[in-house]
Amino acid sequence: MSQNSVGGDVFFVLLGAILVFAMHGGFAFLEVGTVRQKNQVNALVKILVDFAISTVVYFFFGYAIAYGTTFFVSAAALSGGAEGFAPQGLSLVKFFFLTTFAAAIPAIISGGIAERMKFIPQCMATVALVGVAYPFFEGIVWNGNFGFQAWLEASFGAPFRDFAGSVVVHALGGWIALAAVLLLGARRGRYDRSGRPVGIPPSSLPWLALGSWMLCVGWFGFNVMTAGSLEAASGLVAINSLMAMVGGILAALVVGRNDPGFVHNGALAGLVAVCAGSDIMHPIGALVVGGIAGALFVRGFEICQNKLKIDDVLGVWPLHGLCGAWGGIAAGIFGTEALGGLGGVSLISQIIGTVSGAAYAALAGFVVYGVLKSAVGLRLSPEEEHMGADLAIHKISANPESDLLR
């Protein structure tokens, strides 16, 4: 029975890792549908290459920083023959699962810096972010490193709760992206001489919608399989994820005045926000949290683009940065027993943890991208940007056969 239990956990976590890995295809197609056609190939290549780089640096450096475990032992030891490694390679599939979370950081950032970022500097940023910056904060929250969680629990009655990464993953990625976008500057032609925004329509709403659907489906692995075992799995997490998702869709539909881009991103906004408290909220609370997140994304995107003149192409700061921060705080509101939740959460701890995560991420973003800007530069040349990243970087377009007929 013990072997069967471990085997079931291995399959459970592996399935979660596969679902979250599939979400990276969702990131790719969401970007493909949003950017102009001349940058579609670059979007696809960036997400895949960033995942590969993330896996390597997280394996050799990041996982050790977060959890103090290295893989420099024999395969027999890795499979459960040594202390610190669970039987049947359970620890290895947990690494795979957590790797898909870590790789979400550059995938999130990719949407904000699209259409004008050099390729090699972004790869270099991925090394620094996934190898050091992300696992440092991940270890603080999810492994209790440096006593931050113990201090919050002793001071305010509960540690910072972020069950599936509203702050650890999404807010971190979103606030790093904000720093990168500010250092990078707006796309050429995005604003006229007087500073008024010039509309750049998405290239393909069907591709955008496919990306959203892939992310929504994979998100149930992202949230539910965070439990780490069959015994700890909870249907409450699943229903809360569902309710937050539909809440985000409906709010974005209304506030966004039927705009299809807002509707499909509204689903993601709800899912981002519910991650932190999906294991303790009541489903009605999750619906409200998702609805607020959907509205927050729409208004945040409009303010970001039109008033602040921040050319965040996919709106990753309002989607992941703002909605992720809302999710961290919302867990301290709707997770309480007074609002039908399971309790065991402190609003003060949630606020401190959320603000700390956002501030740390913004600082890390300015440091990493600031150093790269000074050392090697971030932007494509005006000629390359006009040509498009596909031809400028990869020497091929999204429809090469059509190019031959011109």
Tab-separated table of C-alpha atoms in Angstrom:
chain	number	residue	atom	x	y	z
A	1	MET	CA	0.000	0.000	0.000
A	2	SER	CA	2.888	2.326	0.754
A	3	GLN	CA	4.397	1.718	-2.685
A	4	ASN	CA	1.015	2.252	-4.317
A	5	SER	CA	0.604	5.515	-2.422
A	6	VAL	CA	3.999	6.824	-3.518
A	7	GLY	CA	3.379	5.730	-7.091
A	8	GLY	CA	0.058	7.558	-7.065
A	9	ASP	CA	1.743	10.701	-5.780
A	10	VAL	CA	4.417	10.449	-8.475
A	11	PHE	CA	1.741	10.259	-11.172
A	12	PHE	CA	-0.328	13.028	-9.551
A	13	VAL	CA	2.561	15.515	-9.383
A	14	LEU	CA	3.843	14.485	-12.828
A	15	LEU	CA	0.420	15.151	-14.331
A	16	GLY	CA	0.450	18.569	-12.664
A	17	ALA	CA	3.894	19.301	-14.107
A	18	ILE	CA	2.714	18.315	-17.586
A	19	LEU	CA	-0.352	20.544	-17.308
A	20	VAL	CA	1.708	23.538	-16.202
A	21	PHE	CA	4.275	22.802	-18.918
A	22	ALA	CA	1.402	22.976	-21.416
A	23	MET	CA	0.565	26.416	-20.023
A	24	HIS	CA	3.794	27.675	-21.571
A	25	GLY	CA	2.247	26.941	-24.944
A	26	GLY	CA	-0.623	29.132	-23.758
A	27	PHE	CA	1.813	31.941	-22.930
A	28	ALA	CA	3.294	31.570	-26.410
A	29	PHE	CA	0.018	31.652	-28.329
A	30	LEU	CA	-1.398	34.472	-26.215
A	31	GLU	CA	1.620	36.524	-27.281
A	32	VAL	CA	1.455	35.301	-30.892
A	33	GLY	CA	-2.123	36.510	-31.180
A	34	THR	CA	-1.414	39.871	-29.548
A	35	VAL	CA	1.778	40.994	-31.303
A	36	ARG	CA	1.981	42.002	-34.949
A	37	GLN	CA	2.574	39.265	-37.505
A	38	LYS	CA	6.202	40.283	-38.014
A	39	ASN	CA	6.952	39.294	-34.391
A	40	GLN	CA	5.068	36.004	-34.089
A	41	VAL	CA	8.017	33.665	-34.659
A	42	ASN	CA	10.014	35.534	-32.026
A	43	ALA	CA	7.200	35.055	-29.515
A	44	LEU	CA	7.191	31.291	-30.076
A	45	VAL	CA	10.961	30.937	-29.912
A	46	LYS	CA	11.341	33.117	-26.797
A	47	ILE	CA	8.937	31.054	-24.686
A	48	LEU	CA	10.490	27.727	-25.675
A	49	VAL	CA	14.108	28.835	-25.284
A	50	ASP	CA	13.356	30.565	-21.982
A	51	PHE	CA	11.844	27.313	-20.713
A	52	ALA	CA	14.975	25.392	-21.678
A	53	ILE	CA	17.299	27.931	-20.047
A	54	SER	CA	15.091	28.065	-16.953
A	55	THR	CA	15.216	24.292	-16.546
A	56	VAL	CA	19.009	24.179	-16.732
A	57	VAL	CA	19.710	27.079	-14.341
A	58	TYR	CA	16.997	25.998	-11.891
A	59	PHE	CA	18.438	22.459	-11.870
A	60	PHE	CA	22.002	23.587	-11.193
A	61	PHE	CA	21.433	26.690	-9.067
A	62	GLY	CA	17.868	27.852	-8.401
A	63	TYR	CA	16.460	24.774	-6.681
A	64	ALA	CA	19.444	24.651	-4.325
A	65	ILE	CA	18.967	28.319	-3.411
A	66	ALA	CA	15.265	27.801	-2.691
A	67	TYR	CA	15.314	24.396	-0.986
A	68	GLY	CA	18.942	23.579	-0.200
A	69	THR	CA	18.890	20.425	-2.346
A	70	THR	CA	21.339	19.641	-5.141
A	71	PHE	CA	21.284	16.841	-7.700
A	72	PHE	CA	25.000	16.017	-7.698
A	73	VAL	CA	24.489	12.434	-6.508
A	74	SER	CA	23.944	9.119	-8.253
A	75	ALA	CA	20.731	8.250	-10.085
A	76	ALA	CA	20.054	5.596	-7.432
A	77	ALA	CA	20.230	8.249	-4.737
A	78	LEU	CA	18.005	10.610	-6.714
A	79	SER	CA	15.399	7.875	-7.062
A	80	GLY	CA	15.044	7.562	-3.315
A	81	GLY	CA	18.199	5.865	-2.152
A	82	ALA	CA	19.547	8.845	-0.242
A	83	GLU	CA	18.318	11.083	2.546
A	84	GLY	CA	16.287	13.999	1.248
A	85	PHE	CA	15.002	12.171	-1.845
A	86	ALA	CA	11.596	10.474	-1.729
A	87	PRO	CA	11.068	6.945	-3.136
A	88	GLN	CA	10.314	6.282	-6.810
A	89	GLY	CA	11.664	9.652	-7.907
A	90	LEU	CA	8.865	11.624	-6.223
A	91	SER	CA	11.347	14.390	-5.392
A	92	LEU	CA	12.322	14.552	-9.069
A	93	VAL	CA	8.809	15.076	-10.364
A	94	LYS	CA	8.320	17.732	-7.680
A	95	PHE	CA	11.402	19.448	-9.109
A	96	PHE	CA	9.834	19.215	-12.587
A	97	PHE	CA	6.618	20.719	-11.237
A	98	LEU	CA	8.424	23.590	-9.525
A	99	THR	CA	10.544	24.160	-12.636
A	100	THR	CA	7.411	24.900	-14.640
A	101	PHE	CA	6.560	27.551	-12.041
A	102	ALA	CA	10.045	29.072	-12.198
A	103	ALA	CA	9.971	29.168	-16.002
A	104	ALA	CA	6.713	31.130	-15.835
A	105	ILE	CA	8.722	34.194	-14.726
A	106	PRO	CA	10.420	34.828	-18.118
A	107	ALA	CA	7.251	33.676	-19.918
A	108	ILE	CA	5.276	36.389	-18.119
A	109	ILE	CA	7.935	39.034	-18.788
A	110	SER	CA	8.069	38.082	-22.468
A	111	GLY	CA	4.621	39.534	-23.124
A	112	GLY	CA	5.530	42.930	-21.712
A	113	ILE	CA	8.794	43.399	-23.621
A	114	ALA	CA	7.507	42.012	-26.920
A	115	GLU	CA	8.320	43.452	-30.347
A	116	ARG	CA	11.455	45.426	-29.460
A	117	MET	CA	13.662	43.403	-27.077
A	118	LYS	CA	16.933	41.845	-28.199
A	119	PHE	CA	16.998	38.066	-27.951
A	120	ILE	CA	20.353	37.368	-26.274
A	121	PRO	CA	19.915	39.924	-23.459
A	122	GLN	CA	16.543	38.382	-22.635
A	123	CYS	CA	18.186	34.943	-22.437
A	124	MET	CA	20.793	36.428	-20.110
A	125	ALA	CA	18.048	37.957	-17.966
A	126	THR	CA	16.384	34.543	-17.710
A	127	VAL	CA	19.597	33.073	-16.297
A	128	ALA	CA	19.778	35.713	-13.569
A	129	LEU	CA	16.082	35.732	-12.729
A	130	VAL	CA	15.411	31.988	-12.638
A	131	GLY	CA	18.857	31.055	-11.364
A	132	VAL	CA	18.960	33.528	-8.470
A	133	ALA	CA	16.277	36.215	-8.082
A	134	TYR	CA	13.138	34.067	-8.219
A	135	PRO	CA	14.351	31.116	-6.087
A	136	PHE	CA	15.622	33.506	-3.409
A	137	PHE	CA	12.082	34.794	-2.794
A	138	GLU	CA	10.532	31.372	-3.453
A	139	GLY	CA	12.640	29.876	-0.666
A	140	ILE	CA	11.652	32.626	1.749
A	141	VAL	CA	7.925	31.996	1.251
A	142	TRP	CA	7.667	28.284	0.465
A	143	ASN	CA	10.622	26.890	2.392
A	144	GLY	CA	10.742	29.240	5.377
A	145	ASN	CA	14.241	30.534	4.578
A	146	PHE	CA	15.722	33.422	6.601
A	147	GLY	CA	12.951	33.309	9.223
A	148	PHE	CA	10.599	35.748	7.447
A	149	GLN	CA	7.597	33.419	7.704
A	150	ALA	CA	8.386	32.542	11.326
A	151	TRP	CA	8.524	36.241	12.184
A	152	LEU	CA	5.148	36.913	10.543
A	153	GLU	CA	3.570	33.983	12.387
A	154	ALA	CA	5.003	35.058	15.738
A	155	SER	CA	4.032	38.698	15.226
A	156	PHE	CA	0.632	38.445	13.536
A	157	GLY	CA	-0.622	34.930	14.202
A	158	ALA	CA	-0.064	33.376	10.779
A	159	PRO	CA	2.635	33.238	8.099
A	160	PHE	CA	2.203	34.744	4.639
A	161	ARG	CA	-0.072	32.358	2.748
A	162	ASP	CA	0.472	31.940	-0.981
A	163	PHE	CA	-0.741	28.464	-1.760
A	164	ALA	CA	-0.136	28.423	-5.523
A	165	GLY	CA	1.804	31.596	-6.228
A	166	SER	CA	-0.338	34.707	-6.709
A	167	VAL	CA	2.645	36.639	-5.373
A	168	VAL	CA	5.575	34.199	-5.531
A	169	VAL	CA	5.060	33.559	-9.243
A	170	HIS	CA	2.623	36.031	-10.782
A	171	ALA	CA	3.220	39.262	-8.894
A	172	LEU	CA	6.949	38.602	-8.999
A	173	GLY	CA	6.861	38.163	-12.785
A	174	GLY	CA	4.560	41.138	-13.274
A	175	TRP	CA	6.583	43.611	-11.215
A	176	ILE	CA	9.866	42.471	-12.772
A	177	ALA	CA	8.215	43.001	-16.167
A	178	LEU	CA	7.214	46.541	-15.208
A	179	ALA	CA	10.844	47.411	-14.519
A	180	ALA	CA	11.932	45.836	-17.808
A	181	VAL	CA	9.282	47.682	-19.807
A	182	LEU	CA	10.174	51.032	-18.223
A	183	LEU	CA	13.864	50.548	-19.007
A	184	LEU	CA	13.097	49.337	-22.517
A	185	GLY	CA	10.751	52.144	-23.540
A	186	ALA	CA	7.694	52.106	-25.794
A	187	ARG	CA	7.545	50.565	-29.240
A	188	ARG	CA	8.200	52.918	-32.127
A	189	GLY	CA	4.942	54.500	-33.212
A	190	ARG	CA	2.993	53.456	-30.100
A	191	TYR	CA	2.536	57.111	-29.080
A	192	ASP	CA	2.461	60.156	-31.360
A	193	ARG	CA	4.523	63.305	-30.905
A	194	SER	CA	2.027	64.725	-28.426
A	195	GLY	CA	2.037	61.530	-26.379
A	196	ARG	CA	-1.364	60.289	-27.463
A	197	PRO	CA	-1.617	56.493	-27.835
A	198	VAL	CA	-1.704	55.069	-31.343
A	199	GLY	CA	-3.643	51.822	-31.551
A	200	ILE	CA	-1.757	48.690	-32.612
A	201	PRO	CA	-4.351	45.958	-33.128
A	202	PRO	CA	-3.640	42.320	-32.292
A	203	SER	CA	-2.647	40.149	-35.212
A	204	SER	CA	-4.959	37.208	-34.505
A	205	LEU	CA	-7.798	36.948	-32.021
A	206	PRO	CA	-8.154	33.172	-32.604
A	207	TRP	CA	-4.499	32.625	-31.598
A	208	LEU	CA	-4.981	34.923	-28.600
A	209	ALA	CA	-8.083	32.969	-27.582
A	210	LEU	CA	-6.265	29.637	-27.985
A	211	GLY	CA	-3.517	30.881	-25.688
A	212	SER	CA	-6.071	31.868	-23.062
A	213	TRP	CA	-7.836	28.507	-23.276
A	214	MET	CA	-4.559	26.587	-22.936
A	215	LEU	CA	-3.637	28.617	-19.875
A	216	CYS	CA	-7.068	28.139	-18.302
A	217	VAL	CA	-6.966	24.362	-18.727
A	218	GLY	CA	-3.418	24.044	-17.447
A	219	TRP	CA	-4.171	26.283	-14.484
A	220	PHE	CA	-6.100	23.498	-12.760
A	221	GLY	CA	-2.805	21.618	-12.640
A	222	PHE	CA	-1.087	24.784	-11.469
A	223	ASN	CA	-3.463	25.157	-8.519
A	224	VAL	CA	-4.809	21.706	-7.634
A	225	MET	CA	-1.543	19.760	-7.991
A	226	THR	CA	0.286	22.266	-5.791
A	227	ALA	CA	-0.987	20.006	-2.972
A	228	GLY	CA	1.906	17.687	-3.838
A	229	SER	CA	0.157	14.404	-3.057
A	230	LEU	CA	-3.120	12.572	-3.586
A	231	GLU	CA	-3.793	12.616	0.138
A	232	ALA	CA	-3.537	16.422	0.282
A	233	ALA	CA	-5.490	17.091	-2.933
A	234	SER	CA	-8.601	19.215	-2.402
A	235	GLY	CA	-11.687	19.683	-4.515
A	236	LEU	CA	-12.082	23.085	-2.847
A	237	VAL	CA	-9.037	24.320	-4.774
A	238	ALA	CA	-10.581	23.149	-8.043
A	239	ILE	CA	-13.988	24.746	-7.504
A	240	ASN	CA	-12.431	27.981	-6.255
A	241	SER	CA	-10.233	28.154	-9.341
A	242	LEU	CA	-13.288	27.621	-11.533
A	243	MET	CA	-15.352	30.277	-9.783
A	244	ALA	CA	-12.550	32.856	-9.856
A	245	MET	CA	-11.996	32.203	-13.549
A	246	VAL	CA	-15.642	32.769	-14.500
A	247	GLY	CA	-15.808	35.780	-12.190
A	248	GLY	CA	-12.889	37.306	-14.069
A	249	ILE	CA	-14.504	36.580	-17.436
A	250	LEU	CA	-17.836	38.172	-16.541
A	251	ALA	CA	-16.314	41.255	-14.917
A	252	ALA	CA	-13.978	41.835	-17.873
A	253	LEU	CA	-16.915	41.382	-20.252
A	254	VAL	CA	-18.861	44.165	-18.537
A	255	VAL	CA	-16.062	46.558	-17.615
A	256	GLY	CA	-14.260	45.951	-20.903
A	257	ARG	CA	-17.415	46.602	-22.931
A	258	ASN	CA	-17.399	43.253	-24.753
A	259	ASP	CA	-13.773	43.564	-25.910
A	260	PRO	CA	-12.618	39.997	-26.733
A	261	GLY	CA	-9.040	40.650	-25.599
A	262	PHE	CA	-10.244	41.778	-22.200
A	263	VAL	CA	-12.637	38.827	-21.916
A	264	HIS	CA	-9.953	36.222	-22.570
A	265	ASN	CA	-7.462	37.938	-20.283
A	266	GLY	CA	-10.179	38.385	-17.658
A	267	ALA	CA	-10.230	34.623	-17.194
A	268	LEU	CA	-6.498	34.712	-16.508
A	269	ALA	CA	-6.855	37.658	-14.117
A	270	GLY	CA	-9.300	35.673	-11.991
A	271	LEU	CA	-7.024	32.653	-11.944
A	272	VAL	CA	-3.973	34.736	-11.039
A	273	ALA	CA	-5.812	36.288	-8.098
A	274	VAL	CA	-7.209	33.065	-6.641
A	275	CYS	CA	-3.899	31.195	-6.498
A	276	ALA	CA	-2.902	32.471	-3.057
A	277	GLY	CA	-6.070	31.552	-1.197
A	278	SER	CA	-7.590	28.859	-3.396
A	279	ASP	CA	-7.200	26.263	-0.635
A	280	ILE	CA	-9.033	28.262	2.060
A	281	MET	CA	-11.670	30.477	0.405
A	282	HIS	CA	-15.367	29.772	0.045
A	283	PRO	CA	-16.383	29.447	-3.641
A	284	ILE	CA	-18.512	32.604	-3.404
A	285	GLY	CA	-15.484	34.442	-2.058
A	286	ALA	CA	-13.424	33.094	-4.958
A	287	LEU	CA	-16.062	34.347	-7.397
A	288	VAL	CA	-15.819	37.834	-5.895
A	289	VAL	CA	-12.023	37.764	-5.899
A	290	GLY	CA	-11.999	36.746	-9.559
A	291	GLY	CA	-14.569	39.380	-10.478
A	292	ILE	CA	-12.568	42.154	-8.833
A	293	ALA	CA	-9.439	40.893	-10.580
A	294	GLY	CA	-11.155	40.964	-13.988
A	295	ALA	CA	-12.221	44.575	-13.467
A	296	LEU	CA	-8.806	45.466	-12.042
A	297	PHE	CA	-7.085	44.123	-15.139
A	298	VAL	CA	-9.234	46.113	-17.548
A	299	ARG	CA	-8.884	49.387	-15.671
A	300	GLY	CA	-5.215	48.733	-14.927
A	301	PHE	CA	-4.486	48.034	-18.593
A	302	GLU	CA	-6.229	51.224	-19.718
A	303	ILE	CA	-4.429	53.375	-17.131
A	304	CYS	CA	-1.087	51.745	-17.875
A	305	GLN	CA	-1.356	52.221	-21.643
A	306	ASN	CA	-3.241	55.500	-21.976
A	307	LYS	CA	-2.458	57.581	-18.885
A	308	LEU	CA	0.926	56.345	-17.700
A	309	LYS	CA	2.151	55.761	-21.288
A	310	ILE	CA	3.707	52.418	-20.332
A	311	ASP	CA	3.843	50.197	-23.419
A	312	ASP	CA	3.308	46.844	-21.714
A	313	VAL	CA	2.227	44.944	-24.840
A	314	LEU	CA	0.209	42.113	-23.253
A	315	GLY	CA	-0.602	44.000	-20.070
A	316	VAL	CA	1.458	41.655	-17.903
A	317	TRP	CA	1.902	44.203	-15.107
A	318	PRO	CA	-1.848	44.755	-14.593
A	319	LEU	CA	-2.597	41.058	-15.203
A	320	HIS	CA	0.115	39.407	-13.140
A	321	GLY	CA	1.539	42.268	-11.093
A	322	LEU	CA	-1.635	43.995	-9.912
A	323	CYS	CA	-3.973	40.985	-9.919
A	324	GLY	CA	-1.292	38.857	-8.256
A	325	ALA	CA	-0.901	41.458	-5.516
A	326	TRP	CA	-4.685	41.625	-5.142
A	327	GLY	CA	-4.757	37.850	-4.777
A	328	GLY	CA	-2.166	37.902	-2.011
A	329	ILE	CA	-4.167	40.451	-0.038
A	330	ALA	CA	-7.532	38.866	-0.904
A	331	ALA	CA	-6.447	35.594	0.730
A	332	GLY	CA	-6.277	37.505	4.014
A	333	ILE	CA	-9.821	38.789	3.521
A	334	PHE	CA	-11.831	35.990	1.930
A	335	GLY	CA	-9.849	33.207	3.612
A	336	THR	CA	-11.100	34.223	7.042
A	337	GLU	CA	-13.788	32.226	8.814
A	338	ALA	CA	-15.932	35.380	9.051
A	339	LEU	CA	-16.335	35.313	5.250
A	340	GLY	CA	-16.822	31.570	4.979
A	341	GLY	CA	-13.182	30.576	4.590
A	342	LEU	CA	-11.170	28.025	6.499
A	343	GLY	CA	-9.197	30.600	8.483
A	344	GLY	CA	-5.604	30.320	9.601
A	345	VAL	CA	-4.640	33.481	7.753
A	346	SER	CA	-3.680	37.008	8.831
A	347	LEU	CA	-4.539	40.066	6.742
A	348	ILE	CA	-1.517	41.949	8.093
A	349	SER	CA	0.791	39.086	7.135
A	350	GLN	CA	-0.773	38.988	3.681
A	351	ILE	CA	-0.245	42.706	3.163
A	352	ILE	CA	3.369	42.588	4.367
A	353	GLY	CA	4.165	39.521	2.265
A	354	THR	CA	2.524	40.979	-0.830
A	355	VAL	CA	4.162	44.404	-0.580
A	356	SER	CA	7.522	42.783	0.141
A	357	GLY	CA	7.196	40.549	-2.919
A	358	ALA	CA	6.231	43.410	-5.242
A	359	ALA	CA	9.012	45.677	-3.956
A	360	TYR	CA	11.606	42.903	-4.200
A	361	ALA	CA	10.519	42.037	-7.733
A	362	ALA	CA	10.644	45.637	-8.960
A	363	LEU	CA	14.112	46.060	-7.455
A	364	ALA	CA	15.328	42.798	-8.993
A	365	GLY	CA	13.909	43.832	-12.367
A	366	PHE	CA	15.630	47.217	-12.345
A	367	VAL	CA	18.933	45.637	-11.283
A	368	VAL	CA	18.946	42.803	-13.829
A	369	TYR	CA	17.630	44.746	-16.814
A	370	GLY	CA	19.487	47.919	-15.792
A	371	VAL	CA	22.826	46.085	-15.791
A	372	LEU	CA	22.020	44.483	-19.145
A	373	LYS	CA	20.984	47.824	-20.626
A	374	SER	CA	24.317	49.359	-19.604
A	375	ALA	CA	26.401	46.351	-20.640
A	376	VAL	CA	24.900	45.093	-23.890
A	377	GLY	CA	21.750	47.114	-24.583
A	378	LEU	CA	18.158	45.926	-24.544
A	379	ARG	CA	16.476	47.194	-27.709
A	380	LEU	CA	16.560	46.232	-31.313
A	381	SER	CA	17.762	48.993	-33.624
A	382	PRO	CA	15.055	51.167	-35.249
A	383	GLU	CA	15.648	49.350	-38.543
A	384	GLU	CA	15.349	45.918	-36.905
A	385	GLU	CA	12.217	46.923	-35.014
A	386	HIS	CA	10.636	48.186	-38.234
A	387	MET	CA	11.581	44.935	-39.983
A	388	GLY	CA	10.216	42.877	-37.117
A	389	ALA	CA	11.937	40.535	-34.690
A	390	ASP	CA	11.161	37.503	-36.843
A	391	LEU	CA	13.386	38.533	-39.739
A	392	ALA	CA	15.820	40.608	-37.682
A	393	ILE	CA	16.607	37.838	-35.186
A	394	HIS	CA	15.467	34.518	-36.642
A	395	LYS	CA	15.751	35.258	-40.373
A	396	ILE	CA	12.355	33.762	-41.129
A	397	SER	CA	8.756	34.949	-40.930
A	398	ALA	CA	5.642	33.244	-39.633
A	399	ASN	CA	4.602	32.437	-43.213
A	400	PRO	CA	7.832	31.809	-45.147
A	401	GLU	CA	6.105	30.242	-48.170
A	402	SER	CA	4.065	33.385	-48.653
A	403	ASP	CA	7.251	35.469	-48.556
A	404	LEU	CA	8.626	33.502	-51.511
A	405	LEU	CA	5.612	34.441	-53.617
A	406	ARG	CA	6.057	38.171	-53.104
